[in-house]
CSV table of C-alpha atoms and ligand atoms in Angstrom, one decimal:
chain,number,residue,atom,x,y,z
D,13,ALA,CA,0.0,0.0,0.0
D,14,ALA,CA,1.1,3.6,-0.7
D,15,SER,CA,0.9,4.5,3.0
D,16,TYR,CA,3.4,1.8,4.1
D,17,VAL,CA,6.6,3.4,5.5
D,18,GLY,CA,8.1,0.3,7.1
D,19,PHE,CA,8.1,0.9,10.9
D,20,ASP,CA,6.9,-2.6,11.4
D,21,SER,CA,10.6,-3.6,10.8
D,22,ILE,CA,11.2,-2.3,14.3
D,23,THR,CA,10.6,-5.8,15.7
D,24,GLN,CA,13.5,-7.1,13.6
D,25,GLN,CA,15.6,-4.2,14.6
D,26,ILE,CA,15.0,-4.9,18.2
D,27,GLU,CA,15.6,-8.6,17.7
D,28,HIS,CA,18.8,-8.0,15.9
D,29,LYS,CA,20.1,-5.7,18.6
D,30,LEU,CA,19.0,-8.1,21.4
D,31,LEU,CA,20.6,-11.1,19.7
D,32,LYS,CA,23.9,-9.3,19.3
D,33,ARG,CA,23.9,-8.3,22.9
D,34,GLY,CA,22.6,-11.6,24.3
D,35,PHE,CA,20.7,-12.0,27.5
D,36,GLN,CA,22.1,-12.0,31.0
D,37,PHE,CA,20.5,-14.4,33.6
D,38,ASN,CA,21.8,-14.6,37.1
D,39,VAL,CA,20.7,-17.3,39.5
D,40,ILE,CA,21.7,-17.8,43.2
D,41,VAL,CA,21.3,-21.2,44.9
D,42,VAL,CA,20.5,-21.3,48.6
D,43,GLY,CA,20.2,-24.3,51.0
D,44,GLN,CA,21.9,-26.7,53.3
D,45,THR,CA,25.1,-28.4,52.2
D,46,GLY,CA,24.4,-31.8,50.4
D,47,LEU,CA,20.9,-31.0,49.2
D,48,GLY,CA,21.9,-31.3,45.6
D,49,LYS,CA,22.3,-27.6,44.6
D,50,SER,CA,25.3,-28.1,42.4
D,51,THR,CA,23.9,-31.3,40.9
D,52,LEU,CA,20.6,-29.6,40.0
D,53,ILE,CA,22.3,-26.7,38.3
D,54,ASN,CA,24.4,-29.1,36.3
D,55,THR,CA,21.3,-31.1,35.4
D,56,ILE,CA,19.4,-28.0,34.2
D,57,PHE,CA,22.2,-26.8,32.0
D,58,ALA,CA,23.8,-30.2,31.6
D,59,SER,CA,24.9,-30.4,28.0
D,60,HIS,CA,25.9,-26.8,27.9
D,61,LEU,CA,28.2,-26.8,31.0
D,62,ILE,CA,30.2,-29.8,30.0
D,63,ASP,CA,33.0,-27.8,28.5
D,64,SER,CA,33.1,-25.2,31.3
D,65,LYS,CA,34.3,-25.3,34.8
D,66,GLY,CA,31.1,-26.9,36.2
D,67,ARG,CA,31.6,-29.9,38.4
D,68,LEU,CA,30.6,-32.9,36.3
D,69,GLU,CA,32.8,-35.7,37.6
D,70,ALA,CA,30.3,-37.9,39.4
D,71,GLU,CA,33.1,-39.6,41.3
D,72,GLU,CA,34.5,-36.4,42.7
D,73,PRO,CA,33.9,-36.1,46.5
D,74,VAL,CA,31.3,-33.6,47.6
D,75,ARG,CA,33.1,-30.3,48.3
D,76,GLN,CA,31.7,-27.9,50.8
D,77,THR,CA,31.2,-24.4,49.4
D,78,THR,CA,32.8,-22.1,51.8
D,79,ASP,CA,32.2,-18.7,50.2
D,80,ILE,CA,29.8,-17.0,47.9
D,81,GLN,CA,31.1,-17.7,44.4
D,82,ALA,CA,29.8,-16.7,41.0
D,83,VAL,CA,30.7,-18.8,38.0
D,84,SER,CA,29.9,-17.5,34.5
D,85,HIS,CA,28.9,-19.4,31.4
D,86,VAL,CA,27.9,-18.4,27.9
D,87,ILE,CA,25.4,-20.8,26.3
D,88,VAL,CA,24.0,-20.5,22.8
D,89,GLU,CA,20.8,-22.0,21.3
D,90,ASN,CA,19.8,-21.3,17.7
D,91,GLY,CA,21.9,-18.1,17.6
D,92,VAL,CA,20.5,-16.8,20.9
D,93,LYS,CA,23.2,-16.1,23.4
D,94,LEU,CA,22.5,-16.5,27.1
D,95,ARG,CA,25.1,-15.3,29.6
D,96,LEU,CA,24.6,-17.2,32.8
D,97,ASN,CA,25.9,-16.3,36.2
D,98,ILE,CA,25.5,-19.1,38.8
D,99,VAL,CA,26.1,-18.0,42.3
D,100,ASP,CA,26.7,-20.7,44.9
D,101,THR,CA,26.3,-19.8,48.5
D,102,PRO,CA,27.8,-21.4,51.6
D,103,GLY,CA,25.4,-24.0,52.9
D,104,TYR,CA,23.3,-21.8,55.1
D,105,GLY,CA,21.7,-23.2,58.3
D,106,ASP,CA,24.5,-25.8,58.6
D,107,GLN,CA,25.7,-24.3,61.9
D,108,VAL,CA,24.6,-24.9,65.4
D,109,ASN,CA,23.8,-21.2,65.7
D,110,ASN,CA,22.1,-20.0,62.6
D,111,ASP,CA,21.4,-16.5,63.8
D,112,ASN,CA,21.6,-14.1,60.8
D,113,CYS,CA,23.1,-16.8,58.6
D,114,TRP,CA,21.1,-15.3,55.7
D,115,ASP,CA,22.9,-11.9,56.0
D,116,PRO,CA,25.7,-12.7,53.6
D,117,ILE,CA,23.2,-13.9,51.0
D,118,VAL,CA,20.9,-10.9,51.3
D,119,LYS,CA,24.0,-8.6,51.4
D,120,TYR,CA,25.3,-10.2,48.2
D,121,ILE,CA,22.0,-9.6,46.4
D,122,LYS,CA,21.8,-6.0,47.6
D,123,ASP,CA,25.5,-5.4,46.6
D,124,GLN,CA,24.6,-6.2,43.0
D,125,HIS,CA,21.7,-3.7,43.1
D,126,SER,CA,24.1,-1.2,44.6
D,127,ALA,CA,26.7,-1.8,42.0
D,128,TYR,CA,24.1,-1.4,39.2
D,129,LEU,CA,22.8,1.8,40.7
D,130,ARG,CA,26.3,3.3,40.9
D,131,LYS,CA,26.9,2.5,37.2
D,132,GLU,CA,23.5,3.8,36.3
D,133,LEU,CA,24.2,7.1,38.0
D,134,THR,CA,27.6,7.6,36.5
D,135,ALA,CA,27.5,5.8,33.1
D,136,MET,CA,26.3,7.5,30.0
D,137,ARG,CA,22.6,6.9,29.8
D,138,ASP,CA,22.6,4.8,26.7
D,139,ARG,CA,25.6,2.7,27.5
D,140,TYR,CA,25.1,-1.0,28.2
D,141,ILE,CA,25.6,-1.8,31.9
D,142,GLN,CA,26.9,-5.1,33.0
D,143,ASP,CA,24.1,-6.7,34.9
D,144,THR,CA,24.9,-8.9,37.9
D,145,ARG,CA,21.5,-8.4,39.6
D,146,ILE,CA,20.2,-11.7,40.8
D,147,HIS,CA,17.0,-12.7,38.8
D,148,CYS,CA,16.2,-15.8,40.7
D,149,ALA,CA,17.0,-17.5,44.0
D,150,LEU,CA,16.5,-21.2,43.9
D,151,PHE,CA,15.7,-22.2,47.5
D,152,PHE,CA,16.3,-25.8,48.4
D,153,ILE,CA,14.0,-27.4,51.0
D,154,ASN,CA,15.1,-30.5,52.9
D,155,PRO,CA,12.8,-33.4,51.8
D,156,THR,CA,11.8,-34.3,55.4
D,157,GLY,CA,8.1,-34.7,54.5
D,158,HIS,CA,7.2,-32.9,57.7
D,159,SER,CA,7.3,-29.1,57.5
D,160,LEU,CA,9.6,-26.2,56.9
D,161,ARG,CA,12.2,-25.5,59.5
D,162,PRO,CA,11.6,-22.1,61.3
D,163,ILE,CA,14.9,-20.9,59.8
D,164,ASP,CA,13.6,-21.7,56.2
D,165,VAL,CA,10.6,-19.6,56.8
D,166,ILE,CA,12.7,-16.7,58.0
D,167,VAL,CA,15.2,-17.0,55.2
D,168,MET,CA,12.5,-17.3,52.5
D,169,LYS,CA,10.8,-14.2,53.9
D,170,LYS,CA,14.0,-12.2,54.0
D,171,LEU,CA,15.0,-13.3,50.5
D,172,SER,CA,11.5,-12.6,49.0
D,173,GLU,CA,11.9,-9.0,50.0
D,174,VAL,CA,14.9,-8.5,47.7
D,175,VAL,CA,14.7,-11.2,45.0
D,176,ASN,CA,12.4,-13.6,43.1
D,177,VAL,CA,12.4,-16.8,45.2
D,178,VAL,CA,11.7,-20.1,43.6
D,179,PRO,CA,11.4,-22.9,46.2
D,180,VAL,CA,12.2,-26.5,45.3
D,181,ILE,CA,12.0,-29.8,47.3
D,182,ALA,CA,15.5,-31.2,47.0
D,183,LYS,CA,16.1,-34.9,46.3
D,184,SER,CA,12.4,-35.5,46.0
D,185,ASP,CA,13.1,-39.1,45.0
D,186,SER,CA,13.5,-39.8,48.7
D,187,LEU,CA,9.7,-39.3,49.2
D,188,THR,CA,6.8,-41.4,47.8
D,189,SER,CA,4.4,-39.5,45.6
D,190,GLU,CA,1.8,-39.4,48.3
D,191,GLU,CA,4.4,-38.0,50.8
D,192,ARG,CA,5.5,-35.5,48.2
D,193,GLU,CA,2.1,-34.2,47.5
D,194,LEU,CA,1.2,-33.8,51.2
D,195,PHE,CA,4.6,-32.1,51.8
D,196,LYS,CA,3.9,-29.6,49.0
D,197,GLN,CA,0.5,-28.8,50.3
D,198,LYS,CA,1.9,-28.3,53.8
D,199,ILE,CA,4.6,-26.0,52.5
D,200,ARG,CA,2.2,-23.9,50.5
D,201,ALA,CA,0.0,-23.5,53.6
D,202,GLU,CA,3.0,-22.5,55.6
D,203,LEU,CA,3.9,-19.9,53.0
D,204,VAL,CA,0.4,-18.4,53.2
D,205,HIS,CA,0.3,-18.5,56.9
D,206,ASN,CA,3.6,-16.6,57.2
D,207,LEU,CA,2.5,-14.1,54.5
D,208,ILE,CA,5.4,-15.0,52.2
D,209,GLY,CA,4.3,-13.9,48.7
D,210,LEU,CA,6.5,-15.7,46.2
D,211,TYR,CA,7.2,-15.1,42.5
D,212,PRO,CA,5.4,-15.2,40.0
D,213,PHE,CA,3.4,-12.0,40.6
D,214,ASP,CA,0.5,-10.9,38.3
D,215,THR,CA,0.5,-7.4,36.9
D,216,ASP,CA,-2.0,-5.3,34.9
D,217,GLU,CA,0.0,-6.2,31.8
D,218,ASN,CA,-0.7,-9.9,32.1
D,219,ASP,CA,-3.2,-11.4,29.7
D,220,GLU,CA,-5.6,-14.2,30.5
D,221,GLU,CA,-3.2,-16.9,29.4
D,222,GLU,CA,-0.3,-15.5,31.5
D,223,ILE,CA,-2.6,-15.2,34.6
D,224,GLN,CA,-3.6,-18.9,34.2
D,225,LEU,CA,0.0,-20.0,33.7
D,226,ASN,CA,1.0,-18.1,36.9
D,227,GLU,CA,-1.8,-19.7,38.8
D,228,SER,CA,-0.8,-23.1,37.7
D,229,ILE,CA,2.8,-22.4,38.8
D,230,ARG,CA,1.6,-21.2,42.2
D,231,ASN,CA,-0.3,-24.4,42.6
D,232,MET,CA,2.7,-26.5,41.8
D,233,ILE,CA,5.3,-24.7,44.0
D,234,PRO,CA,7.5,-25.9,45.5
D,235,PHE,CA,8.8,-27.9,42.5
D,236,ALA,CA,9.7,-31.5,43.7
D,237,VAL,CA,13.0,-32.0,41.8
D,238,VAL,CA,15.6,-34.7,41.3
D,239,GLY,CA,19.0,-33.9,39.9
D,240,SER,CA,21.6,-36.2,38.4
D,241,GLU,CA,24.9,-35.8,36.6
D,242,ARG,CA,24.7,-39.4,35.3
D,243,ASN,CA,22.8,-41.3,32.7
D,244,VAL,CA,21.0,-44.6,33.5
D,245,ILE,CA,19.5,-47.1,31.1
D,246,ILE,CA,15.7,-47.2,31.1
D,247,ASP,CA,14.0,-49.5,28.5
D,248,GLY,CA,17.2,-49.7,26.6
D,249,LYS,CA,17.6,-45.9,26.4
D,250,SER,CA,20.2,-43.8,28.1
D,251,VAL,CA,18.5,-41.1,30.1
D,252,ARG,CA,19.4,-38.5,32.8
D,253,GLY,CA,18.5,-40.3,36.0
D,254,ARG,CA,19.4,-42.1,39.2
D,255,LYS,CA,19.0,-45.5,40.8
D,256,ASN,CA,17.5,-45.6,44.3
D,257,ARG,CA,16.0,-48.1,46.7
D,258,TRP,CA,12.7,-48.2,44.8
D,259,GLY,CA,14.0,-48.4,41.3
D,260,VAL,CA,15.2,-46.0,38.6
D,261,VAL,CA,14.2,-42.3,38.4
D,262,ASN,CA,14.1,-40.6,35.0
D,263,VAL,CA,14.8,-37.0,35.9
D,264,GLU,CA,13.0,-35.8,32.7
D,265,ASN,CA,9.9,-37.9,33.2
D,266,GLU,CA,7.0,-35.8,34.5
D,267,GLN,CA,5.6,-38.9,36.2
D,268,HIS,CA,8.7,-39.2,38.3
D,269,CYS,CA,9.4,-35.6,39.4
D,270,GLU,CA,8.9,-32.0,38.5
D,271,PHE,CA,12.3,-31.2,37.1
D,272,MET,CA,11.0,-30.5,33.6
D,273,HIS,CA,8.4,-28.2,35.0
D,274,LEU,CA,11.1,-26.2,36.8
D,275,ARG,CA,13.3,-26.1,33.8
D,276,ASN,CA,10.5,-25.0,31.4
D,277,PHE,CA,9.4,-22.4,34.0
D,278,LEU,CA,12.9,-21.0,34.3
D,279,LEU,CA,14.0,-21.1,30.7
D,280,ARG,CA,11.0,-21.3,28.5
D,281,THR,CA,8.1,-19.5,30.1
D,282,HIS,CA,9.4,-17.1,32.7
D,283,LEU,CA,13.0,-16.2,31.8
D,284,GLN,CA,12.1,-12.8,30.5
D,285,ASP,CA,9.6,-12.1,33.3
D,286,LEU,CA,12.2,-13.0,36.0
D,287,ILE,CA,14.6,-10.5,34.5
D,288,GLU,CA,11.9,-7.8,34.1
D,289,THR,CA,10.5,-8.4,37.6
D,290,THR,CA,13.9,-8.0,39.1
D,291,ALA,CA,14.4,-4.7,37.3
D,292,GLN,CA,10.9,-3.3,37.8
D,293,ILE,CA,10.1,-4.5,41.3
D,294,HIS,CA,13.1,-5.6,43.3
D,295,TYR,CA,15.7,-3.2,41.9
D,296,GLU,CA,13.3,-0.3,41.7
D,297,ALA,CA,12.4,-0.7,45.4
D,298,PHE,CA,16.1,-0.8,46.3
D,299,ARG,CA,16.8,2.3,44.1
D,300,LYS,CA,13.9,4.3,45.7
D,301,ARG,CA,15.2,3.5,49.2
D,302,GLN,CA,18.8,4.5,48.3
D,303,LEU,CA,17.8,7.7,46.6
D,304,LEU,CA,15.5,8.7,49.5
D,305,ALA,CA,18.3,8.0,51.9
D,306,LEU,CA,20.6,10.3,49.9
D,307,LYS,CA,18.2,13.2,50.2
D,308,ASP,CA,18.2,13.2,54.0
T,401,GDP,P1,25.2,-29.3,47.4
T,401,GDP,O1,26.1,-29.3,48.5
T,401,GDP,O2,23.8,-28.8,47.7
T,401,GDP,O3,25.8,-28.6,46.2
T,401,GDP,O4,24.9,-30.8,46.9
T,401,GDP,P2,25.6,-31.7,45.7
T,401,GDP,O5,25.0,-31.3,44.4
T,401,GDP,O6,27.0,-31.6,45.8
T,401,GDP,O7,25.0,-33.2,46.0
T,401,GDP,C1,25.3,-33.8,47.2
T,401,GDP,C2,25.0,-35.4,47.1
T,401,GDP,O8,23.6,-35.6,46.8
T,401,GDP,C3,25.8,-36.0,45.9
T,401,GDP,O9,26.2,-37.3,46.3
T,401,GDP,C4,24.7,-36.1,44.8
T,401,GDP,O10,24.9,-37.2,43.9
T,401,GDP,C5,23.4,-36.4,45.6
T,401,GDP,N1,22.2,-35.9,45.0
T,401,GDP,C6,22.1,-34.7,44.3
T,401,GDP,N2,20.9,-34.5,43.8
T,401,GDP,C7,20.2,-35.6,44.2
T,401,GDP,C8,18.8,-36.1,44.1
T,401,GDP,O11,18.0,-35.4,43.4
T,401,GDP,N3,18.4,-37.3,44.6
T,401,GDP,C9,19.3,-38.0,45.3
T,401,GDP,N4,18.9,-39.1,45.9
T,401,GDP,N5,20.6,-37.6,45.5
T,401,GDP,C10,21.0,-36.5,45.0
T,402,MG,MG1,27.5,-27.4,46.0
């Protein structure tokens, strides 16, 4: 048509720019030592992390993480570049006295906000700022089948004030499916009782489909996961899994655990929203407080 001027190419322009730049996704893992944090991360990004520094030797002894450490990876799928920062935390709640054991983790998250704010205030407006803000805290719950420890409730509450918290039941292959379902219900009730509002949050911008998806996520949380760095043979096929007392668990089988739900949630359905929510809600709240404090 004569009136066509071509601004619809803006979607390609944006795509081109974004693809060149790539996406930054920063995850922190929180939970007691031995709950399978490193294993789960390696399972989620398995094939991609094989060349990098990730721990993939199954025979290697379990090392205790003694300090907060960030490891960076760049992974590419169909020309889309994802820069990944995985932040491992010292097993919190391992000590006899756990008072304030969450402080270093909350501080780490705030420090990233602070660093971003400094760069934002000093850098030229249109310059790309290296983003280390944490988009997601994977919170590992001990698969006791009973209830959350008081310390878990406190830490989830503290974390949810500064970051998107995604709780998972660690090593859920140690529970029967009935135990698992009861445990999940119990935990959801405890979250409500303690007024812990977890990600995902609905906004005015959400359409009907997104609202329904968020609702189904909230009804599934915490994800009952199983991680494994090894393959096992099931029906003649080699799959990511583990052998236990009851048989063989196929990590990627939705009848066995909710690993696939978690991975799809993190990487397929909510990656962009986790990033946006971090900037628009958590970072914005931090920024407001900082700028107000500066005025006094
Ligand atoms: P981290 O200290 O939380 O990083 O825990 P690791 O990932 O090092 O795992 C501790 C131990 O638990 C290792 O021997 C793992 O093989 C084992 N493990 C990890 N994930 C699972 C799981 O989903 N189920 C079972 N049964 N064992 C697991
Ligand atoms: Mg570890």
